[in-house]
Coordinates of C-alpha atoms in Angstrom, one line a residue:
M1 CA 172.7 -31.8 -97.9
D2 CA 175.1 -28.9 -98.5
Y3 CA 172.7 -26.2 -99.7
L4 CA 169.1 -25.3 -99.4
K5 CA 166.7 -22.4 -100.0
I6 CA 163.6 -21.9 -97.9
F7 CA 160.5 -19.8 -97.5
A8 CA 159.7 -18.6 -94.0
P9 CA 156.2 -17.1 -93.7
A10 CA 155.0 -13.9 -92.2
T11 CA 152.8 -14.5 -89.2
V12 CA 149.9 -12.8 -87.3
A13 CA 150.3 -12.9 -83.6
N14 CA 147.9 -12.3 -80.7
V15 CA 144.8 -12.8 -83.0
S16 CA 142.7 -10.3 -81.0
C17 CA 142.0 -12.1 -77.7
G18 CA 145.1 -14.3 -77.6
F19 CA 147.8 -11.8 -76.5
D20 CA 151.3 -13.5 -76.6
S21 CA 149.6 -16.9 -76.8
L22 CA 148.0 -17.3 -80.3
G23 CA 149.4 -16.9 -83.8
F24 CA 149.0 -18.2 -87.3
A25 CA 151.2 -18.3 -90.5
V26 CA 150.2 -16.7 -93.8
D27 CA 150.8 -18.0 -97.3
E28 CA 151.2 -14.8 -99.3
I29 CA 154.3 -13.1 -97.9
G30 CA 157.5 -14.2 -96.2
D31 CA 161.3 -14.3 -96.4
E32 CA 163.5 -16.4 -98.6
M33 CA 166.8 -17.6 -97.1
T34 CA 169.7 -19.7 -98.4
F35 CA 172.0 -21.9 -96.4
T36 CA 175.4 -23.1 -97.7
K37 CA 177.6 -25.5 -95.8
T38 CA 181.2 -24.4 -95.5
T39 CA 184.3 -26.2 -94.3
E40 CA 185.2 -23.2 -92.2
K41 CA 183.3 -23.2 -88.9
G42 CA 181.2 -20.3 -87.9
V43 CA 178.5 -18.2 -89.6
K44 CA 178.7 -15.6 -92.3
I45 CA 175.9 -13.5 -93.8
T46 CA 176.9 -12.9 -97.5
N47 CA 173.9 -10.9 -98.7
I48 CA 170.8 -9.2 -97.4
T49 CA 168.1 -7.8 -99.7
G50 CA 164.7 -6.2 -99.1
A51 CA 165.6 -4.5 -95.9
N52 CA 168.4 -2.6 -94.2
L53 CA 169.6 -5.2 -91.6
T54 CA 172.8 -5.6 -89.8
Y55 CA 175.5 -8.1 -91.0
D56 CA 176.8 -8.4 -87.5
V57 CA 176.5 -12.1 -86.7
D58 CA 175.6 -11.6 -83.1
E59 CA 173.1 -8.8 -83.7
N60 CA 171.2 -10.2 -86.7
A61 CA 168.4 -12.5 -85.5
A62 CA 169.0 -15.1 -88.2
S63 CA 172.8 -15.4 -87.9
A64 CA 172.6 -15.4 -84.1
V65 CA 170.2 -18.4 -84.2
V66 CA 172.5 -20.2 -86.7
K67 CA 175.5 -19.6 -84.5
K68 CA 173.7 -20.9 -81.4
I69 CA 172.3 -24.0 -83.1
L70 CA 175.7 -24.9 -84.6
N71 CA 177.5 -24.4 -81.3
E72 CA 174.8 -26.5 -79.5
A73 CA 175.2 -29.3 -82.0
N74 CA 179.0 -29.1 -81.9
A75 CA 179.0 -28.9 -85.7
D76 CA 182.2 -29.5 -87.6
F77 CA 181.1 -27.1 -90.4
G78 CA 180.0 -23.5 -90.9
I79 CA 177.1 -21.9 -92.8
E80 CA 177.0 -19.0 -95.2
L81 CA 173.6 -17.3 -95.1
T82 CA 171.6 -15.0 -97.4
I83 CA 168.4 -13.3 -96.5
H84 CA 165.8 -11.8 -98.7
K85 CA 163.1 -9.9 -96.7
G86 CA 159.8 -10.3 -98.5
F87 CA 158.0 -7.8 -96.1
S88 CA 159.0 -4.8 -93.9
P89 CA 160.5 -5.1 -90.5
G90 CA 158.3 -3.4 -87.9
S91 CA 155.1 -4.3 -89.8
G92 CA 153.6 -6.4 -87.0
L93 CA 153.8 -9.5 -89.2
G94 CA 156.7 -11.2 -87.5
S95 CA 159.6 -10.0 -89.5
S96 CA 162.3 -10.9 -87.0
A97 CA 160.4 -14.1 -86.3
A98 CA 160.5 -15.2 -89.9
S99 CA 164.3 -14.7 -89.9
A100 CA 164.8 -16.4 -86.6
A101 CA 162.5 -19.4 -87.4
G102 CA 163.9 -19.7 -90.9
A103 CA 167.4 -19.7 -89.5
A104 CA 166.6 -22.5 -87.0
F105 CA 164.9 -24.6 -89.7
G106 CA 167.6 -24.2 -92.3
A107 CA 170.5 -24.9 -89.9
N108 CA 168.7 -28.0 -88.7
Q109 CA 168.3 -29.3 -92.2
L110 CA 172.1 -29.0 -92.8
L111 CA 172.6 -30.8 -89.5
G112 CA 170.5 -33.7 -90.6
N113 CA 167.2 -32.7 -89.0
I114 CA 168.3 -33.6 -85.5
Y115 CA 166.0 -31.1 -83.6
S116 CA 162.3 -31.2 -83.1
D117 CA 159.9 -28.4 -83.9
L118 CA 159.7 -27.6 -80.2
E119 CA 163.5 -27.4 -80.0
L120 CA 163.6 -25.2 -83.1
T121 CA 161.1 -22.9 -81.5
K122 CA 163.4 -22.5 -78.5
F123 CA 166.3 -21.6 -80.8
A124 CA 164.1 -19.1 -82.7
M125 CA 163.0 -17.5 -79.5
F126 CA 166.6 -16.7 -78.9
G127 CA 166.6 -14.8 -82.2
E128 CA 163.5 -12.9 -81.1
E129 CA 165.4 -11.9 -77.9
V130 CA 168.3 -10.7 -80.0
A131 CA 166.0 -8.7 -82.2
C132 CA 163.4 -7.4 -79.8
G133 CA 164.7 -8.0 -76.3
T134 CA 162.1 -10.6 -75.4
P135 CA 162.0 -14.3 -76.2
I136 CA 158.4 -14.5 -77.4
A137 CA 157.2 -17.7 -79.0
D138 CA 153.9 -16.8 -80.7
N139 CA 155.3 -15.7 -84.1
V140 CA 158.2 -18.1 -84.3
S141 CA 156.1 -21.1 -83.4
A142 CA 153.5 -20.2 -86.0
A143 CA 156.2 -20.0 -88.7
I144 CA 157.7 -23.3 -87.7
Y145 CA 154.6 -25.4 -87.0
G146 CA 152.3 -23.7 -89.6
G147 CA 148.6 -23.0 -89.3
F148 CA 147.2 -21.7 -86.0
V149 CA 149.2 -22.3 -82.8
L150 CA 148.6 -21.9 -79.1
V151 CA 151.5 -21.2 -76.8
R152 CA 150.0 -23.0 -73.8
S153 CA 153.0 -22.6 -71.5
Y154 CA 156.4 -21.0 -71.5
S155 CA 157.8 -22.9 -68.6
P156 CA 158.0 -25.6 -69.8
L157 CA 157.5 -24.5 -73.3
E158 CA 154.4 -26.2 -74.8
I159 CA 153.1 -25.4 -78.3
I160 CA 149.7 -26.8 -79.5
K161 CA 149.0 -26.8 -83.2
L162 CA 145.3 -26.0 -83.8
P163 CA 143.1 -26.9 -86.8
V164 CA 142.3 -24.4 -89.4
P165 CA 138.8 -24.3 -91.1
S166 CA 139.2 -24.7 -94.8
E167 CA 137.5 -21.5 -95.9
L168 CA 139.4 -19.2 -93.5
R169 CA 141.1 -16.3 -95.2
V170 CA 143.0 -13.3 -93.9
V171 CA 143.0 -9.8 -95.4
A172 CA 145.7 -7.4 -94.0
I173 CA 146.6 -3.8 -94.5
H174 CA 150.0 -2.5 -93.5
P175 CA 149.9 1.3 -93.1
Q176 CA 153.4 2.8 -93.8
V177 CA 153.8 4.1 -90.2
E178 CA 156.1 2.9 -87.5
V179 CA 154.9 1.3 -84.3
K180 CA 157.8 0.2 -82.1
T181 CA 157.2 -3.0 -80.1
K182 CA 158.7 -1.3 -77.1
D183 CA 156.1 1.6 -77.4
A184 CA 153.3 -0.8 -78.0
R185 CA 154.1 -2.7 -74.8
E186 CA 154.5 0.5 -72.8
V187 CA 150.9 1.6 -73.4
L188 CA 149.5 -1.7 -72.0
P189 CA 148.0 -1.6 -68.5
T190 CA 149.9 -3.3 -65.7
E191 CA 146.7 -4.5 -64.0
I192 CA 143.3 -5.5 -65.4
A193 CA 139.9 -6.0 -63.8
L194 CA 138.9 -9.6 -63.0
K195 CA 135.7 -9.3 -65.1
D196 CA 137.8 -8.2 -68.1
A197 CA 140.2 -11.2 -67.6
V198 CA 137.2 -13.6 -67.5
T199 CA 135.8 -12.1 -70.7
Q200 CA 139.2 -12.5 -72.5
W201 CA 139.7 -16.0 -71.3
A202 CA 136.2 -17.0 -72.5
N203 CA 137.0 -15.4 -75.9
V204 CA 140.2 -17.4 -76.3
G205 CA 138.3 -20.6 -75.4
G206 CA 135.6 -19.7 -77.8
L207 CA 138.0 -19.0 -80.7
I208 CA 139.9 -22.3 -80.2
S209 CA 136.5 -24.2 -80.0
G210 CA 135.4 -22.5 -83.2
L211 CA 138.6 -23.6 -85.0
Y212 CA 138.1 -27.2 -83.9
S213 CA 134.4 -27.2 -84.8
D214 CA 134.6 -25.2 -88.1
N215 CA 132.1 -22.8 -86.4
Y216 CA 132.6 -19.5 -88.1
N217 CA 130.0 -17.8 -86.1
L218 CA 131.7 -18.7 -82.9
I219 CA 135.1 -17.6 -84.3
S220 CA 133.5 -14.3 -85.2
N221 CA 132.0 -13.8 -81.7
S222 CA 135.3 -14.7 -80.1
L223 CA 137.5 -12.3 -82.1
V224 CA 137.2 -9.6 -79.5
D225 CA 140.0 -8.0 -77.5
I226 CA 139.0 -5.8 -74.6
I227 CA 142.4 -5.7 -72.9
V228 CA 145.1 -4.8 -75.4
E229 CA 143.4 -3.4 -78.5
P230 CA 141.8 -0.4 -76.7
H231 CA 145.2 0.8 -75.7
R232 CA 147.3 -0.1 -78.8
K233 CA 144.8 1.1 -81.5
K234 CA 145.7 4.7 -80.6
L235 CA 149.1 4.1 -82.2
I236 CA 147.6 3.1 -85.5
P237 CA 146.0 5.9 -87.6
F238 CA 142.4 5.2 -88.7
F239 CA 142.3 1.8 -87.0
D240 CA 138.6 2.1 -86.1
D241 CA 137.7 3.1 -89.7
V242 CA 139.5 0.0 -91.0
K243 CA 137.9 -2.3 -88.5
N244 CA 134.4 -0.9 -89.2
A245 CA 134.9 -1.2 -93.0
A246 CA 136.0 -4.8 -92.6
T247 CA 133.1 -5.9 -90.4
K248 CA 130.5 -4.1 -92.5
A249 CA 131.9 -6.0 -95.6
G250 CA 131.4 -9.3 -93.8
A251 CA 134.6 -10.0 -92.0
L252 CA 134.4 -12.4 -89.1
G253 CA 136.5 -9.9 -87.1
A254 CA 139.5 -7.6 -87.3
G255 CA 142.3 -6.6 -85.0
I256 CA 145.9 -5.6 -84.6
S257 CA 148.6 -8.0 -86.0
G258 CA 151.3 -8.4 -83.4
S259 CA 152.1 -4.9 -82.0
G260 CA 151.0 -3.2 -85.3
P261 CA 150.6 -1.2 -87.4
T262 CA 149.3 -4.0 -89.6
I263 CA 145.6 -4.6 -89.2
F264 CA 144.2 -8.1 -90.0
A265 CA 140.7 -9.3 -90.8
L266 CA 139.6 -12.9 -90.8
C267 CA 137.0 -13.9 -93.4
K268 CA 135.0 -17.0 -94.5
G269 CA 135.7 -17.7 -98.1
D270 CA 137.3 -16.0 -101.1
K271 CA 134.3 -13.9 -102.1
I272 CA 133.9 -12.2 -98.7
A273 CA 137.7 -11.8 -98.4
N274 CA 137.7 -9.9 -101.7
E275 CA 134.8 -7.7 -100.6
V276 CA 136.6 -7.0 -97.3
Y277 CA 139.8 -6.2 -99.2
K278 CA 138.0 -3.6 -101.4
S279 CA 136.2 -2.1 -98.4
I280 CA 139.4 -1.7 -96.4
E281 CA 141.2 -0.2 -99.4
E282 CA 138.4 2.3 -100.0
S283 CA 138.4 3.3 -96.3
Y284 CA 142.2 4.1 -96.3
K285 CA 142.9 5.5 -99.8
N286 CA 142.2 9.1 -98.8
T287 CA 144.0 9.2 -95.5
G288 CA 147.3 10.5 -96.9
I289 CA 149.1 7.5 -95.6
D290 CA 150.7 5.0 -97.9
F291 CA 149.8 1.4 -97.3
E292 CA 150.2 -2.2 -98.6
M293 CA 147.6 -4.9 -98.6
F294 CA 147.3 -8.7 -99.2
I295 CA 144.8 -11.5 -99.1
S296 CA 146.0 -14.9 -98.0
K297 CA 145.0 -18.4 -97.0
V298 CA 146.4 -19.6 -93.7
N299 CA 149.7 -21.3 -94.3
H300 CA 149.3 -24.9 -93.0
E301 CA 152.8 -26.2 -93.5
G302 CA 154.9 -23.3 -92.1
I303 CA 158.5 -23.0 -93.4
K304 CA 159.1 -24.9 -96.6
I305 CA 162.1 -25.9 -98.7
L306 CA 162.1 -24.3 -102.1
E307 CA 165.3 -26.0 -103.5

């Protein structure tokens, strides 16, 4: 293989109660990337569209990952890379993760598929560190594995792929405001009460149990975040209005995607998802803030080859 084009999906991380440990991939939006094998060693970005990103090989999350994986494999070839961003950086939908995960996947294909999904996740985490300063695994693992994932451990890294109920849908709104990951982390408490920790652990367990048993009521009852959301929602204008509109329209639950500002709502079935979409849209249209929305199934396969 000397060339391929891939789709790397956007992802929702944290999923309310699962801060830095739960995530899932979406079908509707993502990045498209191409990889061309070259006789000259090294990495070169030849084109970036859809966002204003650096062409510096060591500072771009995608090219930094490609460089690292080629060096690790002692490859006797190089790669030319193009990136089309299908959604905005800073949206809370794993923009840098899509680039980093897509880069690891694409480079691995040209190497003959020598690395496992777990190893690709580790490479992609390096890209997250380049982009954000922290090697977080929730977004990149969701993009690579597809579906819902649990980051059970970082040391050693252990990723568990979780089942996805067939009728599960996500509705998301991306208000056109900026929430920096650094700021979103700085507002978090450094200590929490034991009773709050117990409640949060129980919700994570309940959510995972609901996914395994197709129990939408249990999923709904477990989509509660009492630790992170109360602090971060202050950074997102009209968050409570969106959440209330979603739940009143029948959503299982709603929360902050990643560090925001995107707000996601999980729903059972297309009919309710469409009602939730309309309700959220109605709640936000007179705020004076531009926004984008989408409805999507959960992406089961993760990154996929387009050509």
